[in-house]
mmCIF file of C-alpha atoms in Angstrom:
data_model
loop_
_atom_site.group_PDB
_atom_site.id
_atom_site.type_symbol
_atom_site.label_atom_id
_atom_site.label_comp_id
_atom_site.label_asym_id
_atom_site.label_seq_id
_atom_site.Cartn_x
_atom_site.Cartn_y
_atom_site.Cartn_z
ATOM 1 C CA UNK A 1 -113.248 54.975 65.830
ATOM 2 C CA UNK A 2 -115.760 52.844 66.744
ATOM 3 C CA UNK A 3 -116.505 50.923 63.457
ATOM 4 C CA UNK A 4 -116.011 47.151 62.764
ATOM 5 C CA UNK A 5 -115.157 45.573 59.506
ATOM 6 C CA UNK A 6 -117.747 46.008 57.089
ATOM 7 C CA UNK A 7 -120.497 46.974 59.632
ATOM 8 C CA UNK A 8 -121.675 50.235 59.202
ATOM 9 C CA UNK A 9 -120.987 52.403 63.092
ATOM 10 C CA UNK A 10 -125.505 53.038 62.256
ATOM 11 C CA UNK A 11 -127.984 52.509 60.145
ATOM 12 C CA UNK A 12 -130.408 54.564 58.622
ATOM 13 C CA UNK A 13 -134.152 53.264 57.112
ATOM 14 C CA UNK A 14 -135.190 53.786 53.578
ATOM 15 C CA UNK A 15 -137.813 57.063 55.567
ATOM 16 C CA UNK A 16 -134.499 58.169 57.593
ATOM 17 C CA UNK A 17 -133.079 58.975 54.403
ATOM 18 C CA UNK A 18 -135.121 60.375 52.304
ATOM 19 C CA UNK A 19 -136.547 62.852 55.236
ATOM 20 C CA UNK A 20 -132.175 63.464 55.988
ATOM 21 C CA UNK A 21 -131.476 63.963 51.827
ATOM 22 C CA UNK A 22 -134.515 66.330 51.646
ATOM 23 C CA UNK A 23 -133.112 68.683 54.755
ATOM 24 C CA UNK A 24 -129.530 68.253 53.236
ATOM 25 C CA UNK A 25 -131.008 69.806 50.076
ATOM 26 C CA UNK A 26 -133.418 72.125 50.883
ATOM 27 C CA UNK A 27 -130.421 73.872 53.561
ATOM 28 C CA UNK A 28 -127.374 73.218 50.889
ATOM 29 C CA UNK A 29 -125.977 71.296 54.124
ATOM 30 C CA UNK A 30 -123.554 68.308 53.368
ATOM 31 C CA UNK A 31 -125.644 66.231 56.722
ATOM 32 C CA UNK A 32 -126.481 65.839 59.895
ATOM 33 C CA UNK A 33 -124.450 65.623 62.880
ATOM 34 C CA UNK A 34 -126.146 63.311 65.895
ATOM 35 C CA UNK A 35 -124.485 63.338 69.339
ATOM 36 C CA UNK A 36 -125.281 62.757 72.592
ATOM 37 C CA UNK A 37 -125.155 65.251 75.560
ATOM 38 C CA UNK A 38 -125.796 65.911 79.368
ATOM 39 C CA UNK A 39 -129.833 66.523 79.991
ATOM 40 C CA UNK A 40 -133.073 65.547 81.075
ATOM 41 C CA UNK A 41 -133.988 63.860 82.999
ATOM 42 C CA UNK A 42 -132.952 60.843 82.554
ATOM 43 C CA UNK A 43 -129.730 62.026 82.113
ATOM 44 C CA UNK A 44 -128.284 61.847 78.173
ATOM 45 C CA UNK A 45 -130.093 62.976 74.868
ATOM 46 C CA UNK A 46 -130.040 62.669 71.368
ATOM 47 C CA UNK A 47 -128.334 65.830 69.164
ATOM 48 C CA UNK A 48 -128.538 66.696 65.939
ATOM 49 C CA UNK A 49 -127.465 69.533 63.751
ATOM 50 C CA UNK A 50 -126.683 70.815 60.710
ATOM 51 C CA UNK A 51 -123.544 70.389 58.842
ATOM 52 C CA UNK A 52 -121.550 72.465 56.273
ATOM 53 C CA UNK A 53 -117.926 71.340 56.894
ATOM 54 C CA UNK A 54 -117.478 67.829 57.817
ATOM 55 C CA UNK A 55 -114.431 67.425 60.775
ATOM 56 C CA UNK A 56 -112.313 64.533 59.622
ATOM 57 C CA UNK A 57 -112.699 62.833 63.255
ATOM 58 C CA UNK A 58 -116.784 62.092 63.083
ATOM 59 C CA UNK A 59 -117.296 58.904 61.626
ATOM 60 C CA UNK A 60 -119.599 59.509 58.314
ATOM 61 C CA UNK A 61 -122.169 57.065 57.049
ATOM 62 C CA UNK A 62 -124.177 57.698 53.915
ATOM 63 C CA UNK A 63 -127.563 56.202 52.177
ATOM 64 C CA UNK A 64 -129.762 57.074 49.023
ATOM 65 C CA UNK A 65 -128.388 60.830 49.282
ATOM 66 C CA UNK A 66 -128.709 61.566 52.928
ATOM 67 C CA UNK A 67 -125.218 61.860 54.954
ATOM 68 C CA UNK A 68 -125.308 61.280 59.013
ATOM 69 C CA UNK A 69 -121.719 62.362 60.807
ATOM 70 C CA UNK A 70 -121.579 60.922 64.314
ATOM 71 C CA UNK A 71 -119.418 63.249 66.778
ATOM 72 C CA UNK A 72 -116.204 61.365 67.930
ATOM 73 C CA UNK A 73 -117.576 61.792 71.790
ATOM 74 C CA UNK A 74 -120.657 59.582 70.723
ATOM 75 C CA UNK A 75 -119.757 57.282 68.930
ATOM 76 C CA UNK A 76 -119.544 54.727 71.308
ATOM 77 C CA UNK A 77 -122.858 55.372 72.672
ATOM 78 C CA UNK A 78 -124.376 55.449 69.366
ATOM 79 C CA UNK A 79 -122.805 52.208 67.835
ATOM 80 C CA UNK A 80 -125.507 49.951 66.595
ATOM 81 C CA UNK A 81 -127.887 52.360 66.299
ATOM 82 C CA UNK A 82 -131.202 52.492 63.986
ATOM 83 C CA UNK A 83 -132.458 56.432 62.924
ATOM 84 C CA UNK A 84 -135.520 56.028 61.358
ATOM 85 C CA UNK A 85 -137.811 58.849 60.728
ATOM 86 C CA UNK A 86 -141.786 58.393 61.869
ATOM 87 C CA UNK A 87 -145.105 60.099 60.811
ATOM 88 C CA UNK A 88 -148.210 60.620 63.237
ATOM 89 C CA UNK A 89 -151.307 61.993 63.469
ATOM 90 C CA UNK A 90 -149.920 64.040 66.378
ATOM 91 C CA UNK A 91 -146.530 64.239 65.628
ATOM 92 C CA UNK A 92 -143.045 63.614 62.850
ATOM 93 C CA UNK A 93 -139.300 63.404 63.655
ATOM 94 C CA UNK A 94 -136.761 61.138 64.003
ATOM 95 C CA UNK A 95 -136.174 58.139 66.084
ATOM 96 C CA UNK A 96 -133.536 56.492 66.913
ATOM 97 C CA UNK A 97 -134.064 52.563 68.149
ATOM 98 C CA UNK A 98 -129.875 51.933 69.787
ATOM 99 C CA UNK A 99 -129.303 49.127 72.294
ATOM 100 C CA UNK A 100 -126.990 51.169 74.383
ATOM 101 C CA UNK A 101 -129.462 53.086 76.279
ATOM 102 C CA UNK A 102 -131.052 50.622 79.101
ATOM 103 C CA UNK A 103 -133.995 53.458 80.133
ATOM 104 C CA UNK A 104 -135.302 56.803 78.945
ATOM 105 C CA UNK A 105 -137.784 59.001 79.711
ATOM 106 C CA UNK A 106 -141.698 58.683 79.330
ATOM 107 C CA UNK A 107 -141.199 61.227 77.197
ATOM 108 C CA UNK A 108 -138.580 59.564 74.862
ATOM 109 C CA UNK A 109 -136.603 62.721 74.786
ATOM 110 C CA UNK A 110 -134.643 61.706 77.485
ATOM 111 C CA UNK A 111 -131.868 58.574 77.132
ATOM 112 C CA UNK A 112 -129.643 56.448 79.730
ATOM 113 C CA UNK A 113 -126.854 54.206 78.948
ATOM 114 C CA UNK A 114 -125.082 51.432 80.892
ATOM 115 C CA UNK A 115 -122.845 52.782 83.203
ATOM 116 C CA UNK A 116 -119.964 50.613 81.682
ATOM 117 C CA UNK A 117 -119.910 52.521 77.912
ATOM 118 C CA UNK A 118 -117.291 55.070 77.924
ATOM 119 C CA UNK A 119 -115.686 54.278 81.702
ATOM 120 C CA UNK A 120 -113.394 51.407 80.083
ATOM 121 C CA UNK A 121 -110.236 51.880 78.911
#
């Protein structure tokens, strides 16, 4: 929907691809759908859900056995995002490096986008 020819909507690091493929295999899922929803102290939050059926309106990104679907309403917010998976002494999880984010809360769970995104006609 918002893709540029020859450019994926999001990129997936090798580490994230391994983790996504592992999660898909473990649960027998077809992939992970990522999106955004209203919430959190900065206004928006990322969502991740297991997918068993691919919505024809989803943007699908595949890499090394990992499959990520981007929900239609989230595509404009996530275009250009890099999905990574990081492990530290205190936590492990997916990290989103999104060039469309203009602010985030201190815990990093909530984000704010440029107000012009999504309002263009």
